[in-house]
């Protein structure tokens, strides 16, 4: 790639990094210079100004709706300068949706580009070879779409990409990561030594070692695929290949790994798919569908063979198989739980919240079902959703405590406290065994950790622990006071809890018990 292309790529990467803040919690539009729309517009125009240091750039229109996370750039023209004057890029339309400066835990961004044309000359010495593939002086892309869905908390990422080049090929791909991140095993080591006086040369040092930190990807892959459909590129390349290139002997030469190894099996699958493609040019698909997620670290790879041996992709000439089990008839309620959860998530069957709720409501005592019901109702009926989330959290369902926190931001204090267990709820006697037991029980009720979340019960228990000098219990009480301040509903619940704490103190003789029977 030419220096100009690299610089433009760096500018584009900078723009995307700045623009791709997490998805949308809508903020009200405002005329402030700090509104999302004005900030987004400034970032885009700043990125264009940056790129104009190395190229002529013009665009026809820029429409931004920051609060709703939308951006449309039209009729972009980029022309290189000086020795790069033959590098030209044009773009009919770029739409970015789902970015916002008011971030949510779950984010979704989508990039849609249409009528993209990149001159072969932008790639320097590779221009002639690219021209053979494209059949012209530029790379035409009718559409390019990238969809990213990620979770900030878990590090999960689901990515889908589609590129269509008329008369050349159609490329589709996806990757479903349980966790993924950039990773540099030697970042701090290289940064700490940068700028220091050079040490005496070590004759045994690796001559290929670089002072630049090594950067790769590290994570866990659940599934993925890459599928390439021939739209004319094969017919263009085939006359340029020697006749023997499509012979069985030529494809057999691709089997370089030791027989019986994982890599050898993968190579065999590739050879079979290539032979079928040459006989009837259509599509080649590589799929990764492991029984269990695969942990990887690209900084440990020396070449594509390492990735192939680890992921063991399956090659075929068919369309990629769905990554989830499909439900033939959602009216078959033999397993109402499975069908209901599938309908709730839209996994294996079209999403249908109403049908999902109908199937799952009779099963609401199940922790996973309760959490699904909380998600389904959070937007329309937060009070009911909160009760479902309380049930899920009390059973230890993963993600339920975070769901409680999110729903609480939508509830009035009175509704929140009404859904929780009241201060007069019976408590196990061992909760009063010691200041530590009181504090731990209070914290459990504050968080909803193994017991129903109840701020009134948390106050009742913490008050006795704090009376015995327990600092964490006193801090818990301060958190509740700071959060709910002078809300009348909280004052009423707190006073009731305080009266019950005094009753516990005298009726259970806590002064003697917490002192360890010492006078």
Short mmCIF file of C-alpha atoms in Angstrom, two decimals:
data_model
loop_
_atom_site.label_atom_id
_atom_site.label_comp_id
_atom_site.label_asym_id
_atom_site.label_seq_id
_atom_site.Cartn_x
_atom_site.Cartn_y
_atom_site.Cartn_z
CA UNK A 1 0.00 0.00 0.00
CA UNK A 2 1.27 3.46 -0.89
CA UNK A 3 2.23 6.02 1.79
CA UNK A 4 -0.76 8.14 0.80
CA UNK A 5 -3.14 5.23 1.28
CA UNK A 6 -1.58 4.50 4.67
CA UNK A 7 -1.98 8.12 5.76
CA UNK A 8 -5.56 8.26 4.59
CA UNK A 9 -6.18 4.98 6.39
CA UNK A 10 -4.70 6.40 9.58
CA UNK A 11 -6.93 9.46 9.30
CA UNK A 12 -9.97 7.28 8.71
CA UNK A 13 -9.08 5.08 11.68
CA UNK A 14 -8.73 8.18 13.85
CA UNK A 15 -12.14 9.41 12.76
CA UNK A 16 -13.81 6.05 13.38
CA UNK A 17 -12.17 5.71 16.79
CA UNK A 18 -13.47 9.12 17.76
CA UNK A 19 -16.89 8.66 16.25
CA UNK A 20 -17.59 5.12 17.48
CA UNK A 21 -18.57 5.90 21.02
CA UNK A 22 -21.00 3.38 22.50
CA UNK A 23 -24.62 3.21 21.42
CA UNK A 24 -27.34 5.31 22.25
CA UNK A 25 -29.05 6.36 25.41
CA UNK A 26 -30.88 9.20 23.76
CA UNK A 27 -30.13 12.65 25.11
CA UNK A 28 -32.40 15.61 24.49
CA UNK A 29 -31.37 17.83 21.58
CA UNK A 30 -29.86 21.14 22.56
CA UNK A 31 -28.27 24.15 20.95
CA UNK A 32 -25.29 23.95 23.28
CA UNK A 33 -21.88 23.74 21.64
CA UNK A 34 -21.41 20.58 23.73
CA UNK A 35 -24.47 18.82 22.29
CA UNK A 36 -23.82 15.39 20.72
CA UNK A 37 -24.73 16.69 17.25
CA UNK A 38 -22.28 19.58 17.43
CA UNK A 39 -19.50 17.41 18.86
CA UNK A 40 -20.02 14.76 16.14
CA UNK A 41 -20.01 17.41 13.43
CA UNK A 42 -16.80 18.88 14.81
CA UNK A 43 -15.09 15.48 14.87
CA UNK A 44 -16.01 14.73 11.26
CA UNK A 45 -14.90 18.11 10.00
CA UNK A 46 -11.73 17.85 12.05
CA UNK A 47 -10.97 14.46 10.49
CA UNK A 48 -11.46 15.96 7.02
CA UNK A 49 -9.14 18.86 7.86
CA UNK A 50 -6.52 16.41 9.11
CA UNK A 51 -6.71 14.34 5.91
CA UNK A 52 -6.41 17.48 3.75
CA UNK A 53 -2.78 17.71 4.79
CA UNK A 54 -2.04 14.88 2.36
CA UNK A 55 -4.86 14.99 -0.20
CA UNK A 56 -7.57 17.12 -1.79
CA UNK A 57 -10.88 16.24 -0.17
CA UNK A 58 -14.35 17.44 -1.04
CA UNK A 59 -17.79 16.23 -0.08
CA UNK A 60 -21.27 17.19 -1.17
CA UNK A 61 -23.15 17.06 2.11
CA UNK A 62 -22.87 16.09 5.77
CA UNK A 63 -26.01 15.44 7.81
CA UNK A 64 -25.65 14.58 11.48
CA UNK A 65 -28.25 13.67 14.10
CA UNK A 66 -26.14 13.18 17.21
CA UNK A 67 -28.89 12.40 19.75
CA UNK A 68 -30.14 9.57 17.53
CA UNK A 69 -26.68 8.38 16.58
CA UNK A 70 -26.82 9.01 12.83
CA UNK A 71 -24.42 10.44 10.26
CA UNK A 72 -24.66 10.61 6.46
CA UNK A 73 -21.78 11.76 4.27
CA UNK A 74 -22.47 12.16 0.55
CA UNK A 75 -20.41 12.52 -2.62
CA UNK A 76 -16.95 12.26 -1.08
CA UNK A 77 -14.01 12.83 -3.45
CA UNK A 78 -10.37 12.26 -2.45
CA UNK A 79 -7.48 13.04 -4.81
CA UNK A 80 -3.82 12.51 -4.04
CA UNK A 81 -1.24 15.28 -4.39
CA UNK A 82 2.16 15.33 -6.07
CA UNK A 83 3.53 11.87 -6.74
CA UNK A 84 0.25 10.42 -5.43
CA UNK A 85 -1.94 12.32 -7.88
CA UNK A 86 -3.10 9.07 -9.52
CA UNK A 87 -4.57 7.84 -6.25
CA UNK A 88 -8.23 8.76 -6.25
CA UNK A 89 -11.12 7.62 -4.08
CA UNK A 90 -14.80 8.40 -4.52
CA UNK A 91 -17.72 7.48 -2.31
CA UNK A 92 -21.37 8.05 -3.14
CA UNK A 93 -22.79 7.69 0.36
CA UNK A 94 -21.58 6.74 3.83
CA UNK A 95 -24.07 6.24 6.62
CA UNK A 96 -23.04 5.55 10.21
CA UNK A 97 -25.75 4.71 12.71
CA UNK A 98 -25.73 3.83 16.38
CA UNK A 99 -22.94 6.11 17.62
CA UNK A 100 -23.55 8.45 20.53
CA UNK A 101 -21.72 10.26 23.28
CA UNK A 102 -24.32 9.08 25.78
CA UNK A 103 -23.13 5.53 26.13
CA UNK A 104 -25.08 2.44 27.07
CA UNK A 105 -23.65 -0.85 28.30
CA UNK A 106 -24.73 -2.61 25.12
CA UNK A 107 -23.76 -0.85 21.89
CA UNK A 108 -24.52 -1.36 18.23
CA UNK A 109 -22.96 0.49 15.32
CA UNK A 110 -23.43 0.07 11.60
CA UNK A 111 -21.45 1.43 8.67
CA UNK A 112 -23.01 1.44 5.21
CA UNK A 113 -21.03 2.67 2.19
CA UNK A 114 -22.26 2.66 -1.39
CA UNK A 115 -20.70 3.47 -4.76
CA UNK A 116 -17.16 3.26 -3.43
CA UNK A 117 -14.32 3.40 -5.96
CA UNK A 118 -10.61 3.16 -5.11
CA UNK A 119 -8.00 3.63 -7.85
CA UNK A 120 -5.60 0.70 -8.23
CA UNK A 121 -2.72 3.21 -8.19
CA UNK A 122 -3.41 3.85 -4.49
CA UNK A 123 -1.73 0.47 -3.84
CA UNK A 124 1.60 1.25 -5.49
CA UNK A 125 3.44 -1.72 -6.95
CA UNK A 126 0.39 -3.95 -6.53
CA UNK A 127 -1.70 -1.82 -8.90
CA UNK A 128 -1.09 -4.02 -11.97
CA UNK A 129 -2.08 -7.24 -10.20
CA UNK A 130 -5.17 -5.58 -8.75
CA UNK A 131 -6.10 -4.43 -12.25
CA UNK A 132 -6.05 -8.03 -13.44
CA UNK A 133 -8.54 -8.95 -10.71
CA UNK A 134 -10.82 -5.93 -11.13
CA UNK A 135 -10.59 -5.73 -14.93
CA UNK A 136 -10.18 -1.95 -14.76
CA UNK A 137 -8.24 0.93 -13.24
CA UNK A 138 -10.13 0.97 -9.97
CA UNK A 139 -11.69 -1.28 -7.33
CA UNK A 140 -15.47 -0.83 -7.46
CA UNK A 141 -17.62 -1.61 -4.42
CA UNK A 142 -21.34 -1.28 -4.93
CA UNK A 143 -21.94 -1.71 -1.19
CA UNK A 144 -19.85 -2.22 1.92
CA UNK A 145 -21.64 -2.86 5.22
CA UNK A 146 -20.18 -3.46 8.67
CA UNK A 147 -22.35 -4.17 11.71
CA UNK A 148 -20.80 -4.23 15.20
CA UNK A 149 -22.58 -5.21 18.41
CA UNK A 150 -20.60 -5.18 21.61
CA UNK A 151 -20.89 -5.27 25.38
CA UNK A 152 -18.63 -2.94 27.32
CA UNK A 153 -18.85 -5.01 30.47
CA UNK A 154 -18.17 -8.51 29.15
CA UNK A 155 -15.98 -7.59 26.18
CA UNK A 156 -18.25 -9.58 23.85
CA UNK A 157 -18.35 -8.53 20.20
CA UNK A 158 -20.42 -9.71 17.27
CA UNK A 159 -19.33 -8.44 13.86
CA UNK A 160 -20.88 -8.91 10.42
CA UNK A 161 -19.45 -7.64 7.13
CA UNK A 162 -20.68 -7.72 3.55
CA UNK A 163 -18.92 -6.36 0.45
CA UNK A 164 -20.35 -6.55 -3.07
CA UNK A 165 -18.23 -5.69 -6.09
CA UNK A 166 -20.29 -6.04 -9.25
CA UNK A 167 -18.63 -8.31 -11.80
CA UNK A 168 -15.98 -9.41 -9.29
CA UNK A 169 -17.16 -11.04 -6.06
CA UNK A 170 -19.45 -10.91 -3.08
CA UNK A 171 -17.83 -11.39 0.33
CA UNK A 172 -19.71 -12.08 3.55
CA UNK A 173 -18.25 -12.74 6.96
CA UNK A 174 -19.10 -12.84 10.64
CA UNK A 175 -17.36 -13.31 13.96
CA UNK A 176 -18.96 -13.94 17.34
CA UNK A 177 -16.53 -13.28 20.18
CA UNK A 178 -17.33 -14.10 23.77
CA UNK A 179 -14.46 -11.71 24.57
CA UNK A 180 -11.99 -9.85 22.38
CA UNK A 181 -9.52 -7.01 22.85
CA UNK A 182 -6.33 -5.55 21.49
CA UNK A 183 -3.37 -7.12 23.27
CA UNK A 184 0.29 -6.20 23.53
CA UNK A 185 2.46 -8.56 25.60
CA UNK A 186 5.49 -6.27 25.49
CA UNK A 187 3.86 -2.84 25.44
CA UNK A 188 5.14 -1.55 28.79
CA UNK A 189 8.55 -3.13 28.29
CA UNK A 190 9.06 -1.42 24.91
CA UNK A 191 7.62 1.90 26.09
CA UNK A 192 9.82 1.96 29.20
CA UNK A 193 12.98 1.40 27.15
CA UNK A 194 12.08 3.92 24.45
CA UNK A 195 14.33 6.98 24.52
CA UNK A 196 16.90 5.41 26.80
CA UNK A 197 20.58 5.42 25.72
CA UNK A 198 21.35 2.40 23.58
CA UNK A 199 22.99 -0.36 25.56
CA UNK A 200 26.08 -2.14 24.34
CA UNK A 201 25.14 -4.30 21.39
CA UNK A 202 24.33 -7.88 22.33
CA UNK A 203 25.82 -10.24 19.77
CA UNK A 204 23.23 -12.86 20.74
CA UNK A 205 20.23 -10.52 20.38
CA UNK A 206 17.56 -11.30 17.85
CA UNK A 207 18.46 -9.25 14.75
CA UNK A 208 14.80 -9.16 13.75
CA UNK A 209 13.64 -7.70 17.05
CA UNK A 210 11.77 -4.41 16.77
CA UNK A 211 11.49 -1.52 19.16
CA UNK A 212 7.80 -1.24 18.28
CA UNK A 213 5.46 -3.01 20.73
CA UNK A 214 3.84 -6.15 19.38
CA UNK A 215 0.06 -5.74 19.05
CA UNK A 216 -2.52 -8.39 18.25
CA UNK A 217 -5.93 -9.69 19.26
CA UNK A 218 -6.70 -11.85 22.25
CA UNK A 219 -10.00 -13.37 23.20
CA UNK A 220 -12.47 -16.22 22.85
CA UNK A 221 -14.26 -17.02 19.59
CA UNK A 222 -17.67 -18.67 19.66
CA UNK A 223 -18.28 -18.87 15.91
CA UNK A 224 -17.37 -17.29 12.61
CA UNK A 225 -17.51 -17.65 8.85
CA UNK A 226 -16.17 -16.20 5.61
CA UNK A 227 -17.93 -16.83 2.30
CA UNK A 228 -16.82 -15.64 -1.14
CA UNK A 229 -19.18 -15.84 -4.13
CA UNK A 230 -17.78 -15.58 -7.64
CA UNK A 231 -19.38 -12.80 -9.68
CA UNK A 232 -16.85 -12.85 -12.50
CA UNK A 233 -13.41 -12.71 -10.94
CA UNK A 234 -12.71 -16.39 -11.63
CA UNK A 235 -13.53 -16.04 -15.32
CA UNK A 236 -11.05 -13.15 -15.43
CA UNK A 237 -8.28 -15.00 -13.62
CA UNK A 238 -8.63 -18.46 -15.15
CA UNK A 239 -7.11 -17.58 -18.57
CA UNK A 240 -4.03 -16.20 -16.80
CA UNK A 241 -3.35 -19.43 -14.91
CA UNK A 242 -1.26 -22.24 -16.40
CA UNK A 243 -3.37 -25.25 -17.45
CA UNK A 244 -1.82 -27.45 -14.79
CA UNK A 245 -2.93 -25.06 -11.99
CA UNK A 246 -6.34 -26.73 -11.81
CA UNK A 247 -5.02 -30.28 -11.99
CA UNK A 248 -5.43 -32.67 -9.03
CA UNK A 249 -1.64 -32.72 -8.65
CA UNK A 250 -1.51 -28.93 -8.23
CA UNK A 251 -4.20 -28.82 -5.56
CA UNK A 252 -2.66 -31.86 -3.86
CA UNK A 253 0.49 -29.79 -3.38
CA UNK A 254 -1.44 -27.66 -0.89
CA UNK A 255 -1.33 -30.58 1.56
CA UNK A 256 1.85 -29.59 3.37
CA UNK A 257 1.04 -30.52 6.96
CA UNK A 258 1.81 -33.84 8.58
CA UNK A 259 -0.92 -36.44 7.87
CA UNK A 260 -3.24 -36.91 10.82
CA UNK A 261 -2.65 -33.42 12.21
CA UNK A 262 -5.39 -30.84 12.68
CA UNK A 263 -3.83 -28.63 10.01
CA UNK A 264 -3.73 -31.52 7.52
CA UNK A 265 -7.46 -32.14 7.97
CA UNK A 266 -8.15 -28.46 7.39
CA UNK A 267 -6.00 -28.45 4.25
CA UNK A 268 -7.85 -31.50 2.95
CA UNK A 269 -11.15 -29.67 3.34
CA UNK A 270 -9.78 -26.66 1.48
CA UNK A 271 -8.52 -28.85 -1.38
CA UNK A 272 -11.92 -30.52 -1.77
CA UNK A 273 -13.67 -27.14 -1.84
CA UNK A 274 -11.18 -25.73 -4.38
CA UNK A 275 -11.60 -28.70 -6.72
CA UNK A 276 -15.39 -28.36 -6.57
CA UNK A 277 -15.13 -24.61 -7.20
CA UNK A 278 -12.89 -25.10 -10.24
CA UNK A 279 -15.33 -27.63 -11.67
CA UNK A 280 -18.30 -25.32 -11.08
CA UNK A 281 -17.25 -21.79 -10.04
CA UNK A 282 -19.71 -20.54 -7.49
CA UNK A 283 -18.82 -20.12 -3.84
CA UNK A 284 -16.24 -21.10 -1.24
CA UNK A 285 -17.21 -20.92 2.42
CA UNK A 286 -15.06 -21.36 5.52
CA UNK A 287 -16.92 -21.86 8.81
CA UNK A 288 -15.82 -22.06 12.42
CA UNK A 289 -18.52 -23.72 14.52
CA UNK A 290 -16.74 -25.23 17.56
CA UNK A 291 -18.56 -27.20 20.24
CA UNK A 292 -16.92 -24.93 22.83
CA UNK A 293 -15.53 -21.38 22.43
CA UNK A 294 -11.87 -21.24 21.34
CA UNK A 295 -9.35 -19.09 23.21
CA UNK A 296 -6.77 -17.41 20.96
CA UNK A 297 -3.87 -14.97 21.04
CA UNK A 298 -2.68 -13.74 17.65
CA UNK A 299 0.65 -12.52 19.06
CA UNK A 300 1.67 -16.18 19.37
CA UNK A 301 1.00 -16.96 15.69
CA UNK A 302 3.76 -17.13 13.10
CA UNK A 303 1.49 -17.47 10.07
CA UNK A 304 -1.98 -18.40 8.80
CA UNK A 305 -1.22 -22.05 9.46
CA UNK A 306 -1.32 -21.41 13.21
CA UNK A 307 -4.78 -19.88 12.95
CA UNK A 308 -6.01 -22.71 10.71
CA UNK A 309 -4.71 -25.38 13.10
CA UNK A 310 -6.37 -23.68 16.09
CA UNK A 311 -9.77 -22.79 14.61
CA UNK A 312 -10.00 -25.76 12.22
CA UNK A 313 -12.40 -24.12 9.74
CA UNK A 314 -14.71 -26.34 7.72
CA UNK A 315 -14.70 -25.61 3.98
CA UNK A 316 -17.61 -26.12 1.62
CA UNK A 317 -19.16 -24.73 -1.55
CA UNK A 318 -22.49 -23.97 0.10
CA UNK A 319 -23.97 -21.01 1.89
CA UNK A 320 -22.86 -20.72 5.53
CA UNK A 321 -24.96 -22.62 8.02
CA UNK A 322 -26.81 -20.63 10.72
CA UNK A 323 -24.77 -20.32 13.94
CA UNK A 324 -27.82 -21.18 16.07
CA UNK A 325 -30.31 -24.04 16.09
CA UNK A 326 -33.45 -23.10 14.16
CA UNK A 327 -36.93 -23.81 15.48
CA UNK A 328 -39.16 -25.23 12.77
CA UNK A 329 -42.51 -24.45 14.39
CA UNK A 330 -42.69 -21.95 17.30
CA UNK A 331 -46.27 -23.11 17.92
CA UNK A 332 -44.88 -26.41 19.18
CA UNK A 333 -44.75 -25.83 22.94
CA UNK A 334 -43.29 -29.18 23.92
CA UNK A 335 -40.47 -27.14 25.46
CA UNK A 336 -42.17 -23.83 26.25
CA UNK A 337 -39.10 -22.54 28.09
CA UNK A 338 -36.73 -23.02 25.15
CA UNK A 339 -39.20 -21.60 22.64
CA UNK A 340 -40.01 -18.64 24.88
CA UNK A 341 -36.37 -17.73 25.41
CA UNK A 342 -35.72 -18.08 21.68
CA UNK A 343 -38.63 -15.77 20.89
CA UNK A 344 -37.38 -13.26 23.46
CA UNK A 345 -33.91 -13.05 21.90
CA UNK A 346 -34.82 -13.70 18.27
CA UNK A 347 -32.38 -16.63 18.24
CA UNK A 348 -33.48 -19.46 15.96
CA UNK A 349 -36.91 -17.94 15.40
CA UNK A 350 -38.12 -14.40 14.59
CA UNK A 351 -38.24 -12.23 17.71
CA UNK A 352 -41.71 -11.81 19.14
CA UNK A 353 -41.85 -10.20 22.57
CA UNK A 354 -45.58 -10.69 23.07
CA UNK A 355 -45.46 -14.42 22.32
CA UNK A 356 -42.34 -14.79 24.45
CA UNK A 357 -44.04 -13.21 27.47
CA UNK A 358 -47.08 -15.47 27.04
CA UNK A 359 -44.90 -18.57 27.13
CA UNK A 360 -42.52 -17.46 29.86
CA UNK A 361 -44.91 -15.95 32.42
CA UNK A 362 -46.00 -19.36 33.82
CA UNK A 363 -42.30 -20.16 34.28
CA UNK A 364 -41.29 -16.88 35.95
CA UNK A 365 -39.89 -18.58 39.05
CA UNK A 366 -37.00 -19.84 36.89
CA UNK A 367 -34.04 -17.45 37.25
CA UNK A 368 -33.13 -17.27 33.54
CA UNK A 369 -36.77 -16.87 32.58
CA UNK A 370 -37.25 -14.12 35.15
CA UNK A 371 -34.25 -12.24 33.78
CA UNK A 372 -35.58 -12.57 30.22
CA UNK A 373 -38.95 -11.21 31.34
CA UNK A 374 -37.19 -8.28 33.02
CA UNK A 375 -35.44 -7.43 29.74
CA UNK A 376 -38.66 -7.70 27.76
CA UNK A 377 -40.63 -5.41 30.08
CA UNK A 378 -37.92 -2.94 31.12
CA UNK A 379 -38.85 -0.37 28.49
CA UNK A 380 -42.65 -0.48 28.79
CA UNK A 381 -43.33 -1.59 32.37
CA UNK A 382 -40.25 -0.99 34.55
CA UNK A 383 -42.09 -1.72 37.81
CA UNK A 384 -43.04 -5.23 36.66
CA UNK A 385 -39.62 -5.72 35.07
CA UNK A 386 -38.03 -4.81 38.40
CA UNK A 387 -39.93 -7.52 40.24
CA UNK A 388 -38.77 -10.10 37.71
CA UNK A 389 -35.18 -8.89 38.02
CA UNK A 390 -35.41 -9.07 41.83
CA UNK A 391 -36.43 -12.73 41.54
CA UNK A 392 -33.60 -13.49 39.11
CA UNK A 393 -31.00 -11.70 41.25
CA UNK A 394 -32.07 -13.48 44.43
CA UNK A 395 -31.32 -16.78 42.66
CA UNK A 396 -27.90 -15.58 41.52
CA UNK A 397 -28.65 -15.25 37.80
CA UNK A 398 -25.68 -13.72 35.95
CA UNK A 399 -26.43 -10.16 34.87
CA UNK A 400 -29.49 -9.77 37.10
CA UNK A 401 -27.86 -7.29 39.51
CA UNK A 402 -26.82 -5.08 36.59
CA UNK A 403 -30.38 -5.29 35.24
CA UNK A 404 -31.70 -4.14 38.62
CA UNK A 405 -29.38 -1.13 38.53
CA UNK A 406 -30.51 -0.17 35.02
CA UNK A 407 -34.22 -0.48 35.81
CA UNK A 408 -33.87 1.53 39.02
CA UNK A 409 -32.87 4.58 36.98
CA UNK A 410 -36.37 4.48 35.41
CA UNK A 411 -38.35 4.03 38.63
CA UNK A 412 -39.59 6.56 41.16
CA UNK A 413 -38.29 5.87 44.66
CA UNK A 414 -41.78 4.99 45.90
CA UNK A 415 -42.28 2.38 43.15
CA UNK A 416 -38.80 0.97 43.70
CA UNK A 417 -39.30 0.52 47.45
CA UNK A 418 -42.80 -0.89 46.95
CA UNK A 419 -41.37 -3.67 44.78
CA UNK A 420 -38.73 -4.59 47.36
CA UNK A 421 -39.25 -6.62 50.52
CA UNK A 422 -40.43 -4.31 53.34
CA UNK A 423 -38.37 -3.63 56.43
CA UNK A 424 -40.64 -5.88 58.50
CA UNK A 425 -39.80 -9.03 56.53
CA UNK A 426 -38.70 -11.93 58.76
CA UNK A 427 -34.93 -12.42 58.82
CA UNK A 428 -32.87 -15.53 59.68
CA UNK A 429 -31.66 -15.52 63.26
CA UNK A 430 -28.05 -16.07 62.20
CA UNK A 431 -28.08 -12.63 60.55
CA UNK A 432 -27.88 -11.19 64.08
CA UNK A 433 -25.04 -13.40 65.31
CA UNK A 434 -22.31 -10.73 65.20
CA UNK A 435 -21.49 -7.30 63.77
CA UNK A 436 -19.91 -9.02 60.78
CA UNK A 437 -22.99 -11.19 60.21
CA UNK A 438 -25.23 -8.12 60.40
CA UNK A 439 -23.03 -6.19 58.00
CA UNK A 440 -22.75 -9.07 55.51
CA UNK A 441 -26.52 -9.57 55.53
CA UNK A 442 -27.06 -5.84 55.04
CA UNK A 443 -24.66 -5.74 52.09
CA UNK A 444 -26.33 -8.80 50.56
CA UNK A 445 -29.73 -7.10 50.70
CA UNK A 446 -28.28 -3.87 49.31
CA UNK A 447 -26.84 -5.69 46.30
CA UNK A 448 -29.46 -8.42 45.92
CA UNK A 449 -26.71 -11.02 46.27
CA UNK A 450 -28.38 -14.38 46.95
CA UNK A 451 -31.30 -12.64 48.68
CA UNK A 452 -33.94 -10.21 47.37
CA UNK A 453 -32.62 -6.67 47.07
CA UNK A 454 -34.19 -4.49 49.76
CA UNK A 455 -32.80 -1.15 50.81
CA UNK A 456 -35.12 -1.05 53.84
CA UNK A 457 -33.83 -4.41 55.11
CA UNK A 458 -30.27 -3.29 54.37
CA UNK A 459 -30.79 -0.20 56.55
CA UNK A 460 -32.42 -2.22 59.35
CA UNK A 461 -29.49 -4.65 59.53
CA UNK A 462 -26.75 -2.07 58.97
CA UNK A 463 -28.10 0.17 61.73
CA UNK A 464 -27.40 -2.49 64.38
CA UNK A 465 -23.96 -3.32 62.93
CA UNK A 466 -23.08 0.40 62.81
CA UNK A 467 -24.22 0.78 66.42
CA UNK A 468 -21.56 -1.78 67.33
CA UNK A 469 -18.92 0.30 65.54
CA UNK A 470 -18.84 -1.43 62.16
CA UNK A 471 -17.45 0.99 59.57
CA UNK A 472 -18.66 -0.72 56.35
CA UNK A 473 -22.20 -0.81 57.73
CA UNK A 474 -22.04 2.91 58.48
CA UNK A 475 -20.76 3.51 54.93
CA UNK A 476 -23.70 1.53 53.53
CA UNK A 477 -26.13 3.76 55.42
CA UNK A 478 -24.35 6.84 54.12
CA UNK A 479 -24.68 5.55 50.53
CA UNK A 480 -28.41 5.08 50.91
CA UNK A 481 -28.86 8.51 52.45
CA UNK A 482 -26.79 10.18 49.74
CA UNK A 483 -28.74 8.42 47.00
CA UNK A 484 -32.29 9.00 48.20
CA UNK A 485 -31.69 12.22 50.12
CA UNK A 486 -34.97 13.76 51.27
CA UNK A 487 -37.37 11.69 49.13
CA UNK A 488 -40.54 11.27 51.26
CA UNK A 489 -40.95 7.62 50.28
CA UNK A 490 -37.42 6.85 51.43
CA UNK A 491 -37.81 8.80 54.67
CA UNK A 492 -40.90 6.76 55.50
CA UNK A 493 -39.19 3.44 54.68
CA UNK A 494 -36.00 4.44 56.50
CA UNK A 495 -37.88 5.48 59.64
CA UNK A 496 -39.80 2.19 59.67
CA UNK A 497 -36.50 0.31 59.29
CA UNK A 498 -34.92 2.37 62.06
CA UNK A 499 -37.80 1.53 64.44
CA UNK A 500 -37.45 -2.16 63.64
CA UNK A 501 -33.68 -1.96 64.22
CA UNK A 502 -34.33 -0.59 67.72
CA UNK A 503 -36.81 -3.40 68.31
CA UNK A 504 -34.17 -5.94 67.17
CA UNK A 505 -31.65 -4.33 69.48
CA UNK A 506 -33.79 -4.72 72.60
CA UNK A 507 -35.81 -7.86 71.82
CA UNK A 508 -32.78 -9.85 70.73
CA UNK A 509 -30.53 -8.37 73.42
CA UNK A 510 -28.02 -7.38 70.73
CA UNK A 511 -25.98 -5.18 73.06
CA UNK A 512 -24.93 -8.27 75.01
CA UNK A 513 -24.70 -10.57 71.99
CA UNK A 514 -22.61 -8.18 69.86
CA UNK A 515 -20.31 -7.48 72.78
CA UNK A 516 -19.57 -11.21 72.98
CA UNK A 517 -21.31 -11.50 76.39
CA UNK A 518 -18.68 -9.15 77.82
CA UNK A 519 -19.99 -6.48 80.23
#
